[in-house]
Coordinates of C-alpha atoms in Angstrom, one line a residue:
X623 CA 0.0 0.0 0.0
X624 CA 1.8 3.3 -1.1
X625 CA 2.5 6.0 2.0
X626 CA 2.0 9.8 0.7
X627 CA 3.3 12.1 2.6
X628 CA 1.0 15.5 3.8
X629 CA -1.6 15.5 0.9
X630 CA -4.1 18.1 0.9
X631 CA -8.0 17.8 0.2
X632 CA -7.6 18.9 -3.3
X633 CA -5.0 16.8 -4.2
X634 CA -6.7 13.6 -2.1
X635 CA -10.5 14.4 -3.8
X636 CA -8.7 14.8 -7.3
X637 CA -5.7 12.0 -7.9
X638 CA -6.1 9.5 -5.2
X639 CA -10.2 9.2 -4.1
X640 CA -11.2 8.4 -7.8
X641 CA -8.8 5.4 -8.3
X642 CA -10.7 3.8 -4.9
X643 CA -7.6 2.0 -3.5
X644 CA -6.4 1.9 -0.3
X645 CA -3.4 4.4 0.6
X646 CA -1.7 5.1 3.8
X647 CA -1.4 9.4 4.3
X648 CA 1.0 10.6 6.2
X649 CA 2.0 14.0 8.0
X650 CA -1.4 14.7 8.8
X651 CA -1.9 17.5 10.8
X652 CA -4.3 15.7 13.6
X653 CA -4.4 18.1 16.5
X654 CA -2.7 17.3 20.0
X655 CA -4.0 13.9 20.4
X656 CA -0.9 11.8 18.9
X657 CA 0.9 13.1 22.0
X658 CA -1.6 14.1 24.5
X659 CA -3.2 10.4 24.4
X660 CA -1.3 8.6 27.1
X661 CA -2.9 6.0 29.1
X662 CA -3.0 8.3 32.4
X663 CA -4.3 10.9 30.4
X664 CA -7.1 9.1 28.4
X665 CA -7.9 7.4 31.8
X666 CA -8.4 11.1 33.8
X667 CA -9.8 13.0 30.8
X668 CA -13.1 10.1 30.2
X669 CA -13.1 9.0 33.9
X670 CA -14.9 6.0 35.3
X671 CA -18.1 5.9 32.4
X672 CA -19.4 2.6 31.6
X673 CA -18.1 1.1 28.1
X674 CA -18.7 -2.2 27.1
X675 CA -16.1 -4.3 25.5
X676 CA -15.1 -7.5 23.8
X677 CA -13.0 -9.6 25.9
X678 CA -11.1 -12.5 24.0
X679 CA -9.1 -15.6 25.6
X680 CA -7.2 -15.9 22.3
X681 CA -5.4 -13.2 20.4
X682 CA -7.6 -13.5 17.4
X683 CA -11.2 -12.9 17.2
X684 CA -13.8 -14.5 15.5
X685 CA -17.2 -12.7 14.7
X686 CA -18.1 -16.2 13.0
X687 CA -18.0 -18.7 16.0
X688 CA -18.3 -15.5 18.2
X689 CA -15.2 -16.8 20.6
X690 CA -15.0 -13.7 22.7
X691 CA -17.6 -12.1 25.5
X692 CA -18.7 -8.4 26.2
X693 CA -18.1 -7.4 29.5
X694 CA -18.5 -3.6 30.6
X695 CA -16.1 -2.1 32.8
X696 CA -15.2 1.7 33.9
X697 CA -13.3 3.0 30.7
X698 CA -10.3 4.3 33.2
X699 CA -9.8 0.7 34.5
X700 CA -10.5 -0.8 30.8
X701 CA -7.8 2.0 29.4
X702 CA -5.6 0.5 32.4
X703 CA -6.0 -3.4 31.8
X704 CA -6.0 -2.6 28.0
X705 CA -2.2 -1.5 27.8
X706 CA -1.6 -3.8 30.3
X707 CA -0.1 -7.7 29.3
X708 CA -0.5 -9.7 32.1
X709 CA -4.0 -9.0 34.7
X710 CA -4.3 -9.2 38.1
X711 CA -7.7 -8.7 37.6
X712 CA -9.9 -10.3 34.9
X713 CA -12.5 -12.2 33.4
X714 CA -11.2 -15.4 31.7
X715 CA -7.4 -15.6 31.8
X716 CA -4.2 -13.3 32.8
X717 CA -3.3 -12.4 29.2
X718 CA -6.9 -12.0 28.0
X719 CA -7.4 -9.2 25.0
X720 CA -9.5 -6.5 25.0
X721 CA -11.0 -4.3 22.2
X722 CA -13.6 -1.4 22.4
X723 CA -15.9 -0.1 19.7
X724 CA -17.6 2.7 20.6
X725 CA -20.9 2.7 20.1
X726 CA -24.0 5.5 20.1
X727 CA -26.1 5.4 23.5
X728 CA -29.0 3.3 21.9
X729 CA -26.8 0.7 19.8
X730 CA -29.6 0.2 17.8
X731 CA -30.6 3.4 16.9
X732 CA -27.9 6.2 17.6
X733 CA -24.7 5.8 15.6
X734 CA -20.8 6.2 17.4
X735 CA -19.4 9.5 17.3
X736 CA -17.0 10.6 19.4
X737 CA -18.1 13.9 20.3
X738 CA -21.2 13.0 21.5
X739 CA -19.7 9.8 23.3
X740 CA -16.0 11.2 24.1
X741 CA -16.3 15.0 24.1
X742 CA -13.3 15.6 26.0
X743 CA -11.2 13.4 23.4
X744 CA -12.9 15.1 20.6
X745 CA -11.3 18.4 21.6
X746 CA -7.9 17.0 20.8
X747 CA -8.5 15.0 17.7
X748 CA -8.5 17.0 14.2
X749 CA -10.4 14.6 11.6
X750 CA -9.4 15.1 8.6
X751 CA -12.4 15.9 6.8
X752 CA -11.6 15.2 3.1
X753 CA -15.7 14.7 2.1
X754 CA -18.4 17.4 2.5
X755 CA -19.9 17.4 6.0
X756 CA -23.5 16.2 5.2
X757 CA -21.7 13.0 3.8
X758 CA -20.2 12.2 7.2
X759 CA -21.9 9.3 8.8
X760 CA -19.5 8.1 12.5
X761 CA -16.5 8.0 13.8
X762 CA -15.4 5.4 16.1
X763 CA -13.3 5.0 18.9
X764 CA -11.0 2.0 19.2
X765 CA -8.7 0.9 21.7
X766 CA -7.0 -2.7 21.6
X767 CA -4.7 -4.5 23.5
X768 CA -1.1 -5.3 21.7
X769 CA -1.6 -8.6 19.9
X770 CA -4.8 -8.4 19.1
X771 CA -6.1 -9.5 15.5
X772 CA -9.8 -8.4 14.2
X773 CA -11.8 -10.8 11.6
X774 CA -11.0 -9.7 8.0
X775 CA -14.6 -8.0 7.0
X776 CA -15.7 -5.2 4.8
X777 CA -17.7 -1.6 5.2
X778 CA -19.7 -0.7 2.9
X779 CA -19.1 3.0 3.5
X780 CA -15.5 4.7 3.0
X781 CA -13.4 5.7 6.0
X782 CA -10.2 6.8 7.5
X783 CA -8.3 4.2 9.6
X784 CA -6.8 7.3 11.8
X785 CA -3.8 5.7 13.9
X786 CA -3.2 7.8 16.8
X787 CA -0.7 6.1 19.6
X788 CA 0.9 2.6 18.6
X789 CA 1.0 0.2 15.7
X790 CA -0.8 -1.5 13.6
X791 CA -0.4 -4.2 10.4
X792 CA -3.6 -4.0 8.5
X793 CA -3.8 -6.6 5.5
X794 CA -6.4 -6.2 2.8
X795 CA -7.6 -7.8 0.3
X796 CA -9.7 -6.1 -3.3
X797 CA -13.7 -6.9 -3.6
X798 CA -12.7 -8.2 -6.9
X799 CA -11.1 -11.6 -4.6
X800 CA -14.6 -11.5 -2.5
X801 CA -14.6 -15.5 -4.3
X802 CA -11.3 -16.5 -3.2
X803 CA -12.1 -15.0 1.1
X804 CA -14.6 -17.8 2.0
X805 CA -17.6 -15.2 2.9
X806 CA -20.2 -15.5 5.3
X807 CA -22.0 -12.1 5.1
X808 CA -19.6 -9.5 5.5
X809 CA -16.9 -11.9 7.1
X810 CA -14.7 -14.1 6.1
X811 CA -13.8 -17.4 7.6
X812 CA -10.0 -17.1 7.2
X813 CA -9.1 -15.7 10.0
X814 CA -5.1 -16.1 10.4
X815 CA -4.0 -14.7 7.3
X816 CA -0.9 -15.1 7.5
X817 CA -0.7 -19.1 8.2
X818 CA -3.9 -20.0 6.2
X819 CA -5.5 -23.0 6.6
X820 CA -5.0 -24.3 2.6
X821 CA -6.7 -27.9 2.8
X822 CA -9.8 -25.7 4.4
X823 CA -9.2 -22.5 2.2
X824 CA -7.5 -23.6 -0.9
X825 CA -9.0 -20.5 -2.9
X826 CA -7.6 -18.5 -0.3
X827 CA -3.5 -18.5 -2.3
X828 CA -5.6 -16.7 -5.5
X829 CA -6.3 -13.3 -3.4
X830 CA -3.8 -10.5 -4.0
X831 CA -2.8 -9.1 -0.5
X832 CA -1.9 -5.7 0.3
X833 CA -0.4 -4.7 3.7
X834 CA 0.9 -2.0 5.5
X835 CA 2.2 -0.8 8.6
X836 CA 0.5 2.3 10.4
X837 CA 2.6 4.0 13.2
X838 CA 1.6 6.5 15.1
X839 CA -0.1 9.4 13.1
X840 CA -0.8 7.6 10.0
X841 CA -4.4 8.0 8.3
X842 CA -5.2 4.6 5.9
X843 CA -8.1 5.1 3.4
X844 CA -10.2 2.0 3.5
X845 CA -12.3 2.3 0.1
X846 CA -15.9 0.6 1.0
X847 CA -15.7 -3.6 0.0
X848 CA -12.3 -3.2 0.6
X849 CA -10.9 -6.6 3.2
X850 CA -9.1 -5.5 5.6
X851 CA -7.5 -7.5 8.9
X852 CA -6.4 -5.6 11.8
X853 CA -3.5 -6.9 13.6
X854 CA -2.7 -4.3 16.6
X855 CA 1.3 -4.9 17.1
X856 CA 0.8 -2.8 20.2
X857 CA -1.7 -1.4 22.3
X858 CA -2.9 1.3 20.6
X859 CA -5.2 3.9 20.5
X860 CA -7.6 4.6 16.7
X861 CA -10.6 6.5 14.9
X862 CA -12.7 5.3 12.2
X863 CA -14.1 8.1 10.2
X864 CA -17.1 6.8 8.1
X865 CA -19.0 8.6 5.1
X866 CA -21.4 7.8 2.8
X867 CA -19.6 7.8 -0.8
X868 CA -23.3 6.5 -2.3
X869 CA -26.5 8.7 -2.4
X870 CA -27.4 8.8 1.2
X871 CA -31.1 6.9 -0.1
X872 CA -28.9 4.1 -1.0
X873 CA -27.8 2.9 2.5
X874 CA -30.3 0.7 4.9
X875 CA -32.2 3.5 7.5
X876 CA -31.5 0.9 10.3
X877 CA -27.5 0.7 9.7
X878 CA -25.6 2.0 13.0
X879 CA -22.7 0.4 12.1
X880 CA -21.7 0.9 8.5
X881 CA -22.1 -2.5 7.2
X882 CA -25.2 -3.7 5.8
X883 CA -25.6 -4.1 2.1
X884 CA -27.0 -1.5 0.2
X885 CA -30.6 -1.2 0.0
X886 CA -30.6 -2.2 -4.3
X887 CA -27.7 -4.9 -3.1
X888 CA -29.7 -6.6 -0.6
X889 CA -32.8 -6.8 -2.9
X890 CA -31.1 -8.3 -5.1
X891 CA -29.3 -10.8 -3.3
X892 CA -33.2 -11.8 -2.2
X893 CA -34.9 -12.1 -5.5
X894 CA -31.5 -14.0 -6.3
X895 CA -32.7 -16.4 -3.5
X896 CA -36.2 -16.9 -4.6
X897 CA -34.4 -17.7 -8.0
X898 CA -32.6 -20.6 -6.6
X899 CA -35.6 -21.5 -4.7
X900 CA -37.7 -21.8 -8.0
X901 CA -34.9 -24.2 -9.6
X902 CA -35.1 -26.8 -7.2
X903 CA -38.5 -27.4 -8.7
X904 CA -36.8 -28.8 -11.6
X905 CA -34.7 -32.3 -11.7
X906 CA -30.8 -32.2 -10.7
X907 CA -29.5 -31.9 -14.1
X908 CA -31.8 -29.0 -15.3
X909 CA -31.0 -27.1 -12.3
X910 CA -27.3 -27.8 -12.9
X911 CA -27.7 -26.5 -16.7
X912 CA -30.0 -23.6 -16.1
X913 CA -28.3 -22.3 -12.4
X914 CA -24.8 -22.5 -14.9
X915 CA -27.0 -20.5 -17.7
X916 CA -27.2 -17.8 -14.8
X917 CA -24.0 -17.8 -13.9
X918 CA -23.3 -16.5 -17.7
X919 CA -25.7 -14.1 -17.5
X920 CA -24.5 -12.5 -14.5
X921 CA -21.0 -12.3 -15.2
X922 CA -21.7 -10.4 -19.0
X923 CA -24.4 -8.3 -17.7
X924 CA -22.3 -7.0 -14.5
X925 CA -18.8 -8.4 -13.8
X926 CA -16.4 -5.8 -14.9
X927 CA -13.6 -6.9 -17.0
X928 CA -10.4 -4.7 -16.6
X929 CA -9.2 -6.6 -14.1
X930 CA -5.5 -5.1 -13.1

């Protein structure tokens, strides 16, 4: 993933936004934050306010098989045991992981932003706001314990990976491999990406991977349907800046979290499914030859061809 150092608005909107691939920006100005956040500080500054968080056993999570509990603690003591390795206190082992999304105050309803949910870190963060300001939809607050690895997964939304204390890898992967990632949803089941299981995943060697390092600082552009796997090589502290890139009519009304399918997508994907349903009324072998008849007409009628 190519690192470009202090682009402007103009220059991001005009050379680097249309080509919709990912790129790491650097010398951002972000405000006081990248040195301001220590872990005394972000304790004091938020206090003892409830946040729930995901608690995991095991370094790397699985939204699939769900192998990780939410517990809620006081964010100073979670900020604590967060940067912390080994526990004195804590839920399942001494080296458990912990990772917070922030969410709105009615998950259901209210989306994360962190000036309504973190107003006292608001003041010292500076998003970069390279999209017009109706098109803004969240930005979420993440902390994670060093070592931990998120699911691979896309957004349908853009956003800005904002990397503001410690270090992160983040490998991703282009929507044009969705067939090679083993989907379920918006996940995929290949969850240690860098020792793959090949007799389970043999598909898995055909998608391209992209990587890079974010340190301190760094902002990644995550294009929407872009894969991306978040390995946190310390504990470190992150914002997710989320905007609609789509007609705001085109996103679901009920989406908090800037991940369900696109209203034409998802109808779609169901008359697709009533399809399917209709061809098992026919025997094995005309299913077979009409579902591959399909198959063609899908791929001239909306599969793009310059692949590169």
């Amino acid at each position: 993933v190519p690192r470009l150092d202090g682009v402007t608005r103009e220059r991001f909107l005009r050379d680097i936004y249309p080509r919709r691939k990912p790129v790491v920006l650097t010398g951002l100005e972000l405000g006081t934050c990248t040195t301001k956040w220590t872990t005394d500080y972000l304790s004091q500054a938020e206090g003892s306010k409830e946040v729930k968080i995901h608690v995991s056993a095991v370094p790397q999570m699985d939204f699939l098989s769900k192998n990780f509990v939410y517990r809620t603690l006081p964010f100073d003591v979670f900020v604590q045991r967060a940067a912390e390795v080994k526990h004195k206190e804590y839920f399942l082992t001494e080296d458990e992981k912990y990772y917070l999304r922030s969410v709105g105050e009615d998950v259901r309803k209210d989306i994360a932003d962190i000036r309504k949910q973190f107003p006292v870190l608001a003041e010292d963060i500076n998003i970069p706001e390279y999209f017009e300001k109706e098109q803004f939809f969240s930005s979420v607050f993440r902390i994670s314990s060093a070592g931990l690895q998120l699911w691979t997964h896309y957004d349908v939304m853009d956003n800005f990976l904002i990397q503001v204390t410690g270090k992160k890898r983040v490998v991703l992967y282009s929507p044009r491999d969705a067939p090679y990632l083993y989907l379920s949803g918006t996940k995929s089941e290949v969850l240690d990406v860098d020792n793959p299981d090949l007799e389970k995943y043999p598909l898995f060697v055909k998608a391209k991977r992209y990587q890079c390092v974010l340190e301190a600082g760094d902002v990644l552009f995550i294009p929407a349907l872009w894969f991306h796997n978040v390995i946190s090589e310390e504990f470190g502290v992150a914002l997710n800046v989320f905007w609609k890139h789509l007609p705001a009519e085109s996103y679901d009304k009920t989406d908090t979290y800037g991940n369900k399918d696109p209203m034409a997508a998802s109808r779609a994907i169901q008359i697709l499914d009533r399809a399917l349903k209709t061809l098992e009324e026919l025997p094995e072998e005309y299913r077979d030859f009409y579902a591959r008849r399909m198959v063609l007409r899908i791929q001239e009628k909306a599969y793009r061809n310059d692949y590169g």
